[in-house]
Tab-separated table of N, CA and C in Angstrom:
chain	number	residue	atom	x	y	z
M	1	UNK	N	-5.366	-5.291	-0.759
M	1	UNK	CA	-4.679	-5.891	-1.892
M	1	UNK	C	-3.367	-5.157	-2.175
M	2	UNK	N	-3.651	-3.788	-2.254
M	2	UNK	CA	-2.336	-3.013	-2.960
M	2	UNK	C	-1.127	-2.825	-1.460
M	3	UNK	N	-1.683	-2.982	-0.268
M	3	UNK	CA	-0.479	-3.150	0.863
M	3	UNK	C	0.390	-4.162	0.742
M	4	UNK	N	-0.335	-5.404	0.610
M	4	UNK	CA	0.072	-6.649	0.354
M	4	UNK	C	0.912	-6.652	-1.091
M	5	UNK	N	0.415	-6.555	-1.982
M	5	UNK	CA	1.014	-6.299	-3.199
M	5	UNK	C	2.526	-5.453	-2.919
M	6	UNK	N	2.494	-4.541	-2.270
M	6	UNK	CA	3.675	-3.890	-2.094
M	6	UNK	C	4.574	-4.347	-1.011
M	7	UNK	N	4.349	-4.717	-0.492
M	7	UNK	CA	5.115	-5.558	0.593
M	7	UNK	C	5.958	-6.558	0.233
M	8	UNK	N	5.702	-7.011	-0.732
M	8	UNK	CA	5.679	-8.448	-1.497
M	8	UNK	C	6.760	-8.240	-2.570
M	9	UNK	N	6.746	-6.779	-3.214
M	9	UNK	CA	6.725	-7.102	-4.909
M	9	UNK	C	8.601	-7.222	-4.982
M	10	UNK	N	9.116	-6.074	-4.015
M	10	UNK	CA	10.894	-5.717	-3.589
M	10	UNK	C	11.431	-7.579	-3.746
M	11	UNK	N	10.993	-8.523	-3.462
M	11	UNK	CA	11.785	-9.602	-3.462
M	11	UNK	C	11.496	-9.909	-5.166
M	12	UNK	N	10.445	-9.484	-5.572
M	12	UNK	CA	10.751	-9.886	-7.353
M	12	UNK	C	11.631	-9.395	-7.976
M	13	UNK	N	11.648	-8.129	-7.741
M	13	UNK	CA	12.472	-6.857	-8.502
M	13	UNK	C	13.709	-7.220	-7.913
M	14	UNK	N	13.796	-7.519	-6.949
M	14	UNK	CA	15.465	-7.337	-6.605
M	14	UNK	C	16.750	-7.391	-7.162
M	15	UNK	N	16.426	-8.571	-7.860
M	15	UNK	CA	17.483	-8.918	-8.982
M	15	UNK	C	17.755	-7.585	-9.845
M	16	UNK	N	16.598	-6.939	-10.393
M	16	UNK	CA	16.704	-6.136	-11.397
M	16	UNK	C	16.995	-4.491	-10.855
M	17	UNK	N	16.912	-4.619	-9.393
M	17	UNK	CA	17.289	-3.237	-8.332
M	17	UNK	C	18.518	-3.518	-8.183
M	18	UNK	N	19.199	-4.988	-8.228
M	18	UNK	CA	20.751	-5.018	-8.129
M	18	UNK	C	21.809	-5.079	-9.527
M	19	UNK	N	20.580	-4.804	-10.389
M	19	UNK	CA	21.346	-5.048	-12.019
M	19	UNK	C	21.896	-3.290	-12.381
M	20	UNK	N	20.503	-2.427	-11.884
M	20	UNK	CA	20.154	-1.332	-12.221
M	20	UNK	C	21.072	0.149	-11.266
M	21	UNK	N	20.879	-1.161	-10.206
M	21	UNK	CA	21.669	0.376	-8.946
M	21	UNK	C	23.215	-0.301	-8.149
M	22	UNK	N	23.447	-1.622	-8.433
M	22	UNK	CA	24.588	-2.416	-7.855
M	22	UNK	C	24.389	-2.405	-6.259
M	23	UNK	N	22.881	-2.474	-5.776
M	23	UNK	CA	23.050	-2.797	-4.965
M	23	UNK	C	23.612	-3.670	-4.068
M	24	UNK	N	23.877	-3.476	-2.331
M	24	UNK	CA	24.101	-4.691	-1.514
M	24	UNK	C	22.978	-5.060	-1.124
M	25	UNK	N	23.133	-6.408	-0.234
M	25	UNK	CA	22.480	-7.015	0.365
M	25	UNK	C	21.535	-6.637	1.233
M	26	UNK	N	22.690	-5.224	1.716
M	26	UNK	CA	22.181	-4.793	2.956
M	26	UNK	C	20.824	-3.415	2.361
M	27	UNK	N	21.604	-3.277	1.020
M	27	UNK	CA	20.919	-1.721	0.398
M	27	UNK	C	19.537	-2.252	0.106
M	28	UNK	N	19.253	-3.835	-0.344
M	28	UNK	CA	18.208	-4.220	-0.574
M	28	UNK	C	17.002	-4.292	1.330
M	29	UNK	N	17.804	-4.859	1.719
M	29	UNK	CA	17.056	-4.773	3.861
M	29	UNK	C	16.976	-3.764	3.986
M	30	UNK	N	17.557	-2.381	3.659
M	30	UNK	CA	17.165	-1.019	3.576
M	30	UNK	C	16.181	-0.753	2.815
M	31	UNK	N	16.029	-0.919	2.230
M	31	UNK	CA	14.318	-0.262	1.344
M	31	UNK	C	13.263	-1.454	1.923
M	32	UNK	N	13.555	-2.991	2.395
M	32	UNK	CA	12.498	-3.385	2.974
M	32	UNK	C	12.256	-2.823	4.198
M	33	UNK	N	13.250	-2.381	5.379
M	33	UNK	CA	13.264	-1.835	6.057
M	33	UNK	C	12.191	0.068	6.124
M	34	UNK	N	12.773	0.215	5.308
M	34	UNK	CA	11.939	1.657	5.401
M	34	UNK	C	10.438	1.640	4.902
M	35	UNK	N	10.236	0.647	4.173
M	35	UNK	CA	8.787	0.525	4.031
M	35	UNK	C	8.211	0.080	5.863
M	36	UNK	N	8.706	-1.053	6.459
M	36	UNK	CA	8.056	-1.330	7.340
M	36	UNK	C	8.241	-0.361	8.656
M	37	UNK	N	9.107	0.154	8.338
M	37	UNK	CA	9.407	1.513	9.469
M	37	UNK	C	8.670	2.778	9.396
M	38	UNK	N	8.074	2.978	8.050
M	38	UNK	CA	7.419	4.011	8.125
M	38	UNK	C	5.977	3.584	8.096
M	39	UNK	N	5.092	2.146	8.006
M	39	UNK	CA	4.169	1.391	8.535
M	39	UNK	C	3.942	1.567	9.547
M	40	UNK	N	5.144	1.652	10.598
M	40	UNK	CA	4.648	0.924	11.712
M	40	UNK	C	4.863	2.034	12.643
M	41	UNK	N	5.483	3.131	11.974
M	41	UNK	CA	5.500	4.547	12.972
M	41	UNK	C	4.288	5.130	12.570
M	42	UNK	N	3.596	5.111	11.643
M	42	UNK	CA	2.524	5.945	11.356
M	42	UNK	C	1.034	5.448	12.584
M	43	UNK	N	1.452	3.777	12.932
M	43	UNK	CA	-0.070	3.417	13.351
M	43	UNK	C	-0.344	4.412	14.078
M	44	UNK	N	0.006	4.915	15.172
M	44	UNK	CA	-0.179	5.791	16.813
M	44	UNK	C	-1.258	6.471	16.142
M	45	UNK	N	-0.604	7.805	15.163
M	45	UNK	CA	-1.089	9.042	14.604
M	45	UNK	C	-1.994	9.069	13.852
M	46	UNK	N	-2.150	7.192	13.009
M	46	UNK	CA	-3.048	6.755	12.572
M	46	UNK	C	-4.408	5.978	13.109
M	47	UNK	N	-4.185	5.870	14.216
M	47	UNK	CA	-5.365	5.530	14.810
M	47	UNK	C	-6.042	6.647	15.496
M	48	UNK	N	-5.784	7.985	16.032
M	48	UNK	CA	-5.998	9.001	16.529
M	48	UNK	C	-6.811	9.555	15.165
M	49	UNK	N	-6.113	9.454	14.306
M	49	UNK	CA	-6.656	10.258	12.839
M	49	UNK	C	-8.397	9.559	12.191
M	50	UNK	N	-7.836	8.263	12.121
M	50	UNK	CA	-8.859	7.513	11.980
M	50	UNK	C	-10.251	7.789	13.142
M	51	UNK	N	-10.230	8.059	14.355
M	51	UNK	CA	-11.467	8.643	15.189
M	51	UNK	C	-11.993	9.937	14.678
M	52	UNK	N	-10.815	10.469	14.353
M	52	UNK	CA	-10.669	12.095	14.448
M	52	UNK	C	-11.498	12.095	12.922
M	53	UNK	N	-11.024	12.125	12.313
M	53	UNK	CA	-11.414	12.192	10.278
M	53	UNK	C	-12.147	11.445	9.931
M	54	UNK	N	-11.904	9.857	10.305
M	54	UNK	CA	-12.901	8.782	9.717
M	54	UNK	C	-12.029	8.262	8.598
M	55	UNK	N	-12.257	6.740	8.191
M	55	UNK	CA	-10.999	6.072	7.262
M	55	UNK	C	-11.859	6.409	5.740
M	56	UNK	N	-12.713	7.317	5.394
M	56	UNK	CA	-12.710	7.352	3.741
M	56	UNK	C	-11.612	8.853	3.965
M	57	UNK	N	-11.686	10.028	4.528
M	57	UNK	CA	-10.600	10.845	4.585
M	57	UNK	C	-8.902	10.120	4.634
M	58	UNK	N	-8.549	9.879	5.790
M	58	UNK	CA	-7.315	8.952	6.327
M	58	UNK	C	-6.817	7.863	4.703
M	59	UNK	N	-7.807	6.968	5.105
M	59	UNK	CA	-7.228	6.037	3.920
M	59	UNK	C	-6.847	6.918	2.567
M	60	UNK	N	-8.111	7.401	1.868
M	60	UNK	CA	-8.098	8.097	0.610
M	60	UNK	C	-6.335	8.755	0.704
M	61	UNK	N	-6.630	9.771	1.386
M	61	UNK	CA	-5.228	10.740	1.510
M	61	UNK	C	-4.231	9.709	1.206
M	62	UNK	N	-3.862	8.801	2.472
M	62	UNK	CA	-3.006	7.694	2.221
M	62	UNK	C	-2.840	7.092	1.321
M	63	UNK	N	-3.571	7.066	0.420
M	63	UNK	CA	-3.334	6.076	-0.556
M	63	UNK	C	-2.524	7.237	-1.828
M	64	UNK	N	-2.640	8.359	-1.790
M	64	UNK	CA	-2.084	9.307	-2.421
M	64	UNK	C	-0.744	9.465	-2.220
M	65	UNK	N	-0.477	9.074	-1.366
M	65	UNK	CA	1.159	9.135	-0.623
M	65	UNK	C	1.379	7.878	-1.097
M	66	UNK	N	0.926	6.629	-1.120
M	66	UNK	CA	1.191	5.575	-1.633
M	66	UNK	C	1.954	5.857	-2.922
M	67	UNK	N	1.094	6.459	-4.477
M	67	UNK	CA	0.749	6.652	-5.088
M	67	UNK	C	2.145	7.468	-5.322
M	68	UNK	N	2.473	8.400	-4.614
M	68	UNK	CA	3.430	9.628	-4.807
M	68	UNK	C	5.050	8.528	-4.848
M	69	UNK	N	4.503	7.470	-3.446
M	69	UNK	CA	5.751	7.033	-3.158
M	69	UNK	C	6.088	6.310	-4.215
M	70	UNK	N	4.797	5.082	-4.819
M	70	UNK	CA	5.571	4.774	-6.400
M	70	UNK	C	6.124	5.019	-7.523
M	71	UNK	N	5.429	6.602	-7.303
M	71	UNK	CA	6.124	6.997	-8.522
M	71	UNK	C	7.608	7.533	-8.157
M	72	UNK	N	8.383	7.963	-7.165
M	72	UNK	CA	9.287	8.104	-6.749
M	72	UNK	C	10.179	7.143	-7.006
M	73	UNK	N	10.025	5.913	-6.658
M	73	UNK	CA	10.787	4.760	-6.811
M	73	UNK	C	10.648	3.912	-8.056
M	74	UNK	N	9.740	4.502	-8.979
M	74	UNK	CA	10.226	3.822	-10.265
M	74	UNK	C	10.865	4.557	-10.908
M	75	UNK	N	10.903	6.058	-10.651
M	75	UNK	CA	11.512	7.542	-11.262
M	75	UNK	C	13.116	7.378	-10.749
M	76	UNK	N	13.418	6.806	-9.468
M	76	UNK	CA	14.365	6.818	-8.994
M	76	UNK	C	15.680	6.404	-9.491
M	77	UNK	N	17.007	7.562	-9.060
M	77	UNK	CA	18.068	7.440	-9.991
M	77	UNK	C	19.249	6.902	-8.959
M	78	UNK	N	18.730	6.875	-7.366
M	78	UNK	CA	20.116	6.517	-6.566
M	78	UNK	C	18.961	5.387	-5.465
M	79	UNK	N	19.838	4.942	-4.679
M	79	UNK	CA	19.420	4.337	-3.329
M	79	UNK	C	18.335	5.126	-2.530
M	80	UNK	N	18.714	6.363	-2.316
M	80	UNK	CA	18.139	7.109	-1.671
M	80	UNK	C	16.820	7.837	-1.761
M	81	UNK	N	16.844	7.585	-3.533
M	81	UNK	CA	15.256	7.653	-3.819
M	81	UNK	C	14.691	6.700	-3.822
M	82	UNK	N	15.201	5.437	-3.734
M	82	UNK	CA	14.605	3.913	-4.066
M	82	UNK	C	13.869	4.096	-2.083
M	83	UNK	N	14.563	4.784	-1.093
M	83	UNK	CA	13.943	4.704	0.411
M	83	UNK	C	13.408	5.223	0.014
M	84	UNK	N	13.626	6.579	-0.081
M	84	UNK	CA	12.155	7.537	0.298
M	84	UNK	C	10.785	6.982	-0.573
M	85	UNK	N	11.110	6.449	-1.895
M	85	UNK	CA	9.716	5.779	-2.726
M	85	UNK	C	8.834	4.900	-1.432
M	86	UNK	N	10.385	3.939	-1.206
M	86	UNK	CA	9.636	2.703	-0.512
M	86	UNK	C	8.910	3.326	1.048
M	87	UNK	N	9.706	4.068	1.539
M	87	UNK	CA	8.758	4.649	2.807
M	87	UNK	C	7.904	5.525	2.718
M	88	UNK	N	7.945	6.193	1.396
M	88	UNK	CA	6.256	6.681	1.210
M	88	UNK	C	5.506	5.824	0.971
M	89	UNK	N	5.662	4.746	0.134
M	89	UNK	CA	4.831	3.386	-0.323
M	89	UNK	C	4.491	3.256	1.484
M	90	UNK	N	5.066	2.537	1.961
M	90	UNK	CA	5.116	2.265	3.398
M	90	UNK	C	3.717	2.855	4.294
M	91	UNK	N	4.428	4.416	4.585
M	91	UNK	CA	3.450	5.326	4.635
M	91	UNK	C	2.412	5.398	4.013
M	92	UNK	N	1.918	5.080	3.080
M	92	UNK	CA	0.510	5.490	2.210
M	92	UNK	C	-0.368	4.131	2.437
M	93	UNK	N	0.323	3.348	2.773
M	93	UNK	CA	-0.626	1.606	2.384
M	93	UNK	C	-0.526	1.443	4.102
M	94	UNK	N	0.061	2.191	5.369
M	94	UNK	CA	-0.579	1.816	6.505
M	94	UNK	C	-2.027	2.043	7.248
M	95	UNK	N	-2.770	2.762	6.330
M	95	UNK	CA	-4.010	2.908	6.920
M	95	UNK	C	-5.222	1.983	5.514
M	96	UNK	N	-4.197	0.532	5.283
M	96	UNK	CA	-5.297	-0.171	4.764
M	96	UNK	C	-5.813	-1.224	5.580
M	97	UNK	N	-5.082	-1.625	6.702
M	97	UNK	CA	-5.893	-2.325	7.234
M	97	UNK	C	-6.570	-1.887	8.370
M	98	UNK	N	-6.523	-1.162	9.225
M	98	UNK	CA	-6.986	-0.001	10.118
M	98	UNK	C	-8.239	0.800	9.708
M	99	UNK	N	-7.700	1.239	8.639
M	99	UNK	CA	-8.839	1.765	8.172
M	99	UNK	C	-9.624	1.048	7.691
M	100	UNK	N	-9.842	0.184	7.030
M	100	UNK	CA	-11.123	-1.033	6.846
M	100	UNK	C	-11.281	-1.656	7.957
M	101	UNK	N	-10.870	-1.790	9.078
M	101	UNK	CA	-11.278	-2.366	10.132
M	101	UNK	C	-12.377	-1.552	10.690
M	102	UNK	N	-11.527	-0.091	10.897
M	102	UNK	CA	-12.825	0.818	11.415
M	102	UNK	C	-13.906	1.168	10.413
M	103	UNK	N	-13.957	1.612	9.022
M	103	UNK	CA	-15.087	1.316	8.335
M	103	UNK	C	-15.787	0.019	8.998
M	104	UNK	N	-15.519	-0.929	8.698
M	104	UNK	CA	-16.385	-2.251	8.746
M	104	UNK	C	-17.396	-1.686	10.261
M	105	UNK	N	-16.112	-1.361	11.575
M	105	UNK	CA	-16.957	-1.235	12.737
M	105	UNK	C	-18.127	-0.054	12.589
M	106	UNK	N	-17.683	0.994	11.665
M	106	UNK	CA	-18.853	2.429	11.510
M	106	UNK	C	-19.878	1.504	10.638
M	107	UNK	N	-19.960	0.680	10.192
M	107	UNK	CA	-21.017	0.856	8.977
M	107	UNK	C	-21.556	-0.588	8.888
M	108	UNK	N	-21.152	-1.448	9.672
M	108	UNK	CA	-21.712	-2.928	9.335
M	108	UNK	C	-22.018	-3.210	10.866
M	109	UNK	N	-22.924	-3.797	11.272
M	109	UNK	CA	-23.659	-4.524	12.203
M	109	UNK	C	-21.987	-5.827	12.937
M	110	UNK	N	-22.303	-5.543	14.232
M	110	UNK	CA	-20.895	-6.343	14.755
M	110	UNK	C	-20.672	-7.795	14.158
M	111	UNK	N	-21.785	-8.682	14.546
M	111	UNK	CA	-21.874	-10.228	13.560
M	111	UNK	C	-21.535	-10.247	12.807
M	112	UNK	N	-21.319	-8.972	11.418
M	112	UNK	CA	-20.250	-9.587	10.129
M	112	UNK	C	-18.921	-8.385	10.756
M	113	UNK	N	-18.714	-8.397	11.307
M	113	UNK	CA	-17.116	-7.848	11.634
M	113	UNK	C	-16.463	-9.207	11.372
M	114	UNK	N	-16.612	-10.351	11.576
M	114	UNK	CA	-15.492	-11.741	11.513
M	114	UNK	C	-15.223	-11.990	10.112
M	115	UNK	N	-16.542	-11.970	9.260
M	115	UNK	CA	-16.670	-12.412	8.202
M	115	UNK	C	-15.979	-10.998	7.066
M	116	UNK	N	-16.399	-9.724	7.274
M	116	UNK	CA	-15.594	-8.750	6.683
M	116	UNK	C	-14.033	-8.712	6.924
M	117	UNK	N	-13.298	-8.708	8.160
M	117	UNK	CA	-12.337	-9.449	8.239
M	117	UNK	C	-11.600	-10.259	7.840
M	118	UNK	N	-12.316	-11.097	7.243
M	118	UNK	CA	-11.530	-12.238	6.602
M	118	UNK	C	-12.074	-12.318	5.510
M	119	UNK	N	-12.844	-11.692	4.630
M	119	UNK	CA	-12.435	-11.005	3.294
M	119	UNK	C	-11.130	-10.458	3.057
M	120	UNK	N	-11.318	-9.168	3.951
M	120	UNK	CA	-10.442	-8.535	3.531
M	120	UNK	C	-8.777	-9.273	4.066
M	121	UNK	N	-8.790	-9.725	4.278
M	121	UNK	CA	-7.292	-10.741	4.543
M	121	UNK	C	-7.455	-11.587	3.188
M	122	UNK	N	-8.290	-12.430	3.144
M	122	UNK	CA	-8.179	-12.718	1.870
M	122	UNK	C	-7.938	-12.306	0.297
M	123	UNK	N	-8.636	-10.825	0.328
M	123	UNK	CA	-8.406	-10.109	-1.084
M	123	UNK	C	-6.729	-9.873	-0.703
M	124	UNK	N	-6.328	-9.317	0.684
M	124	UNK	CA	-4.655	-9.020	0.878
M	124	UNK	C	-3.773	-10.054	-0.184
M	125	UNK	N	-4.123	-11.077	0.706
M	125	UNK	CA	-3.563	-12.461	0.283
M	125	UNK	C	-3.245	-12.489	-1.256
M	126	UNK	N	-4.442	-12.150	-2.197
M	126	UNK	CA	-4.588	-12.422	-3.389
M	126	UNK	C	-3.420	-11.120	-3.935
M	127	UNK	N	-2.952	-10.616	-3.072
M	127	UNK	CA	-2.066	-9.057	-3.215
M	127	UNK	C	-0.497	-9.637	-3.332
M	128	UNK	N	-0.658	-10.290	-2.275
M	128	UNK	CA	0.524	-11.473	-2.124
M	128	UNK	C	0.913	-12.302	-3.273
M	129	UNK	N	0.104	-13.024	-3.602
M	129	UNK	CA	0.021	-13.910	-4.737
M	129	UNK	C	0.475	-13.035	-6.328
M	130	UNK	N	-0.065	-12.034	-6.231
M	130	UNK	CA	-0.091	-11.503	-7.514
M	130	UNK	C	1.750	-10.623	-7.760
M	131	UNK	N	2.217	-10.507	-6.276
M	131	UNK	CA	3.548	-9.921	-6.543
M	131	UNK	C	4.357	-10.980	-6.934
M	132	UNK	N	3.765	-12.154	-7.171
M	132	UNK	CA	5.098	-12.869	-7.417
M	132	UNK	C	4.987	-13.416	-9.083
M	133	UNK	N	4.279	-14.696	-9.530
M	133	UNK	CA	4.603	-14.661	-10.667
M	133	UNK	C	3.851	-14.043	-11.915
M	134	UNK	N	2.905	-12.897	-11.294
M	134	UNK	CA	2.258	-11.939	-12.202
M	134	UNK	C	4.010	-10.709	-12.643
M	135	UNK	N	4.138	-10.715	-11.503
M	135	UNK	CA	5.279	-9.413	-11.578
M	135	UNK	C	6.473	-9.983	-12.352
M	136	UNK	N	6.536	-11.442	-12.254
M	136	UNK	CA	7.720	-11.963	-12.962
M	136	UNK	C	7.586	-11.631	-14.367
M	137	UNK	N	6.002	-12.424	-15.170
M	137	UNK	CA	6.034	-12.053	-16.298
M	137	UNK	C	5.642	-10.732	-17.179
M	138	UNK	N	5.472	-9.678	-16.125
M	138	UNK	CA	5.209	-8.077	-15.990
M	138	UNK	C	6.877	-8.115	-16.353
M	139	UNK	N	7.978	-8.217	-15.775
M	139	UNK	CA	8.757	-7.500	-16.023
M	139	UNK	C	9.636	-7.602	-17.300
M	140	UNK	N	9.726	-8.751	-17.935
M	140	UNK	CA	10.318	-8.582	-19.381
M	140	UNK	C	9.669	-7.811	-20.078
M	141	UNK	N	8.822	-7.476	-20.331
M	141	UNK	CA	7.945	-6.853	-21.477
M	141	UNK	C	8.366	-5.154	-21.213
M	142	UNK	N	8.002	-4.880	-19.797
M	142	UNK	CA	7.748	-3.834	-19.138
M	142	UNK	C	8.832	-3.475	-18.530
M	143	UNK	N	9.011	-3.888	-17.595
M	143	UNK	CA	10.369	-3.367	-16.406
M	143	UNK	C	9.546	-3.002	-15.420
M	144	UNK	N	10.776	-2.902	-14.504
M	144	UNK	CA	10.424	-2.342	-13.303
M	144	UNK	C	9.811	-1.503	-12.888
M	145	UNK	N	10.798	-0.073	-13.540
M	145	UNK	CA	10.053	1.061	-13.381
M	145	UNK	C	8.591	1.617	-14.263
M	146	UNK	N	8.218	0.633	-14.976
M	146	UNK	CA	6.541	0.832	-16.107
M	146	UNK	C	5.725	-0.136	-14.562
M	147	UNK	N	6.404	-0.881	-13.647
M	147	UNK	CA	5.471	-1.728	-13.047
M	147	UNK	C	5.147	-0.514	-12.138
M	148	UNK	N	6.195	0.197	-11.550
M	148	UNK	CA	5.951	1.259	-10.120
M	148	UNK	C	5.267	2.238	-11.013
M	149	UNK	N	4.790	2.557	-11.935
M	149	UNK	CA	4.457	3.901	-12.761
M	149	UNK	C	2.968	3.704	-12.334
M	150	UNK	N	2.430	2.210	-13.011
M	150	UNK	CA	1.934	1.486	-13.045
M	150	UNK	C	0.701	1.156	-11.684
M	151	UNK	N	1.629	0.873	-10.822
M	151	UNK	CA	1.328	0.730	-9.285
M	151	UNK	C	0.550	2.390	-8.723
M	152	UNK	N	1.116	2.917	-9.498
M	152	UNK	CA	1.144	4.392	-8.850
M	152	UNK	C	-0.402	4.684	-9.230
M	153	UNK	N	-0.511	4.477	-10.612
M	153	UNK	CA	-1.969	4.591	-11.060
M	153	UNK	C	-3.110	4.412	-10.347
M	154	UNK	N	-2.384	2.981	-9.622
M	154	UNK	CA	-3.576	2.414	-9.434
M	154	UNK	C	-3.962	2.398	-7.897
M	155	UNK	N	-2.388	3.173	-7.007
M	155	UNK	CA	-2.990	3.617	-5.891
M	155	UNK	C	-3.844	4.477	-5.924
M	156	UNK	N	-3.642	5.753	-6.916
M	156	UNK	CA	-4.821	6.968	-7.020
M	156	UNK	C	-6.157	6.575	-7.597
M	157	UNK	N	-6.428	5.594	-8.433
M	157	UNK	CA	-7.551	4.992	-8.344
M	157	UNK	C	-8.031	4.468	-7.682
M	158	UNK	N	-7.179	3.735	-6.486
M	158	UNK	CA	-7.924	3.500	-5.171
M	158	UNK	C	-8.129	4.047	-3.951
M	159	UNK	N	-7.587	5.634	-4.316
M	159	UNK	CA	-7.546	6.593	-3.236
M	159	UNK	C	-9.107	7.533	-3.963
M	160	UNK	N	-9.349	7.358	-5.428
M	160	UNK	CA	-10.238	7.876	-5.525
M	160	UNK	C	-11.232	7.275	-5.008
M	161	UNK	N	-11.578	5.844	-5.536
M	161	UNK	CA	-12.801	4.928	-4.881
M	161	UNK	C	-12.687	4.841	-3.430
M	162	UNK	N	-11.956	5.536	-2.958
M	162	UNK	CA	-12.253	5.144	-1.369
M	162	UNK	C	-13.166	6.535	-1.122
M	163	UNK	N	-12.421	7.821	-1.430
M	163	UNK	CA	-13.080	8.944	-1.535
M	163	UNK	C	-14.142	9.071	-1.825
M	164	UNK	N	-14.742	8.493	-3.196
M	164	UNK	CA	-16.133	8.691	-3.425
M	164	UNK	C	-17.277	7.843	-3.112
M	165	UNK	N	-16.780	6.518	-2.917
M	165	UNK	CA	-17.702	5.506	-2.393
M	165	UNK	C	-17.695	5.708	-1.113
M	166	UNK	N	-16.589	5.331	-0.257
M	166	UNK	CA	-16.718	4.671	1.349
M	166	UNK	C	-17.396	6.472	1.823
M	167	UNK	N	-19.054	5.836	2.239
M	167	UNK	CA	-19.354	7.216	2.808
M	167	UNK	C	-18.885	7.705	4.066
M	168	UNK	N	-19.034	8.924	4.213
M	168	UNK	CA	-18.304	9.285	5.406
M	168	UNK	C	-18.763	9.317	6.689
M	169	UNK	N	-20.080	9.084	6.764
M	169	UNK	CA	-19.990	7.815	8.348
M	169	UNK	C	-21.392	7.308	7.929
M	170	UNK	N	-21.904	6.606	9.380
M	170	UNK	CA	-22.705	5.458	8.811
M	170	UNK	C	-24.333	6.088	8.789
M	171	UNK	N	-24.626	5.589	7.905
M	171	UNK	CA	-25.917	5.524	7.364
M	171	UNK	C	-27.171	5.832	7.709
């Protein structure tokens, strides 16, 4: 949910990232950019980690970096903190689908691997959905930066529940 959610949310805000920092066009493809760049460099080290640790360690951690990265980028006073937020965001939310993939394979019988799967694409989805006109009417009241404060919370609440629930191998 919260990968998806973040992936998503930069095209709501934008307007209010170009009110706030005068961004360009291009400054805005830069922070989408560094989220998916630091996604997609982490898988390698993240799939090695994930054998190595197991995804309630991996994820949990990750989601703390998530967590760090939002609060960075709602705290943020130039461009340059608005990247580093978004590529820690980036970084912290790439071991959500990886890592529930391999949970599902440690701990559930192969026959619901299809069906856990496509849960969890579906709760994503609902991650999707919610960055757009939840965040719209989130931001008059609130702003931007109460939404990333916000976000931040609630990665460490889901870095805790991964920690204390998802046991650490199977059963």
């Amino acid at each position: 949910y919260l990968s998806y959610f973040y992936r998503y949310v930069n095209a709501v805000i934008a307007k209010d990232l170009v009110a706030d920092f005068g961004l360009a066009p291009s400054d805005l493809g830069l922070l989408t950019s560094a989220y998916f760049l630091s996604f997609a460099v982490a898988q390698l080290p993240l799939g090695v980690s994930l054998d190595r640790y197991g995804p309630r360690r991996c994820t949990g951690t990750l989601f703390c970096v998530a967590a760090a990265g939002a609060l960075v980028f709602g705290l943020a006073r130039d461009l340059t903190m608005l990247s580093v937020g978004r590529a820690l965001i980036g970084l912290g939310v790439s071991a959500g689908l990886m890592g529930s993939i391999k949970a599902f394979t440690l701990w559930f019988p192969r026959e619901r691997l299809t069906a856990l799967s496509g849960w969890m694409i579906g709760i994503g989805s609902i991650g999707t959905l919610s960055a757009t006109a939840p965040v719209e009417a989130l931001l008059g009241p609130f702003g931007w930066r109460a939404l990333f404060v916000g976000l931040a919370v609630l990665s460490l609440l889901a870095a805790a529940l991964i920690f204390f629930v998802v046991p650490e191998r199977a059963l």
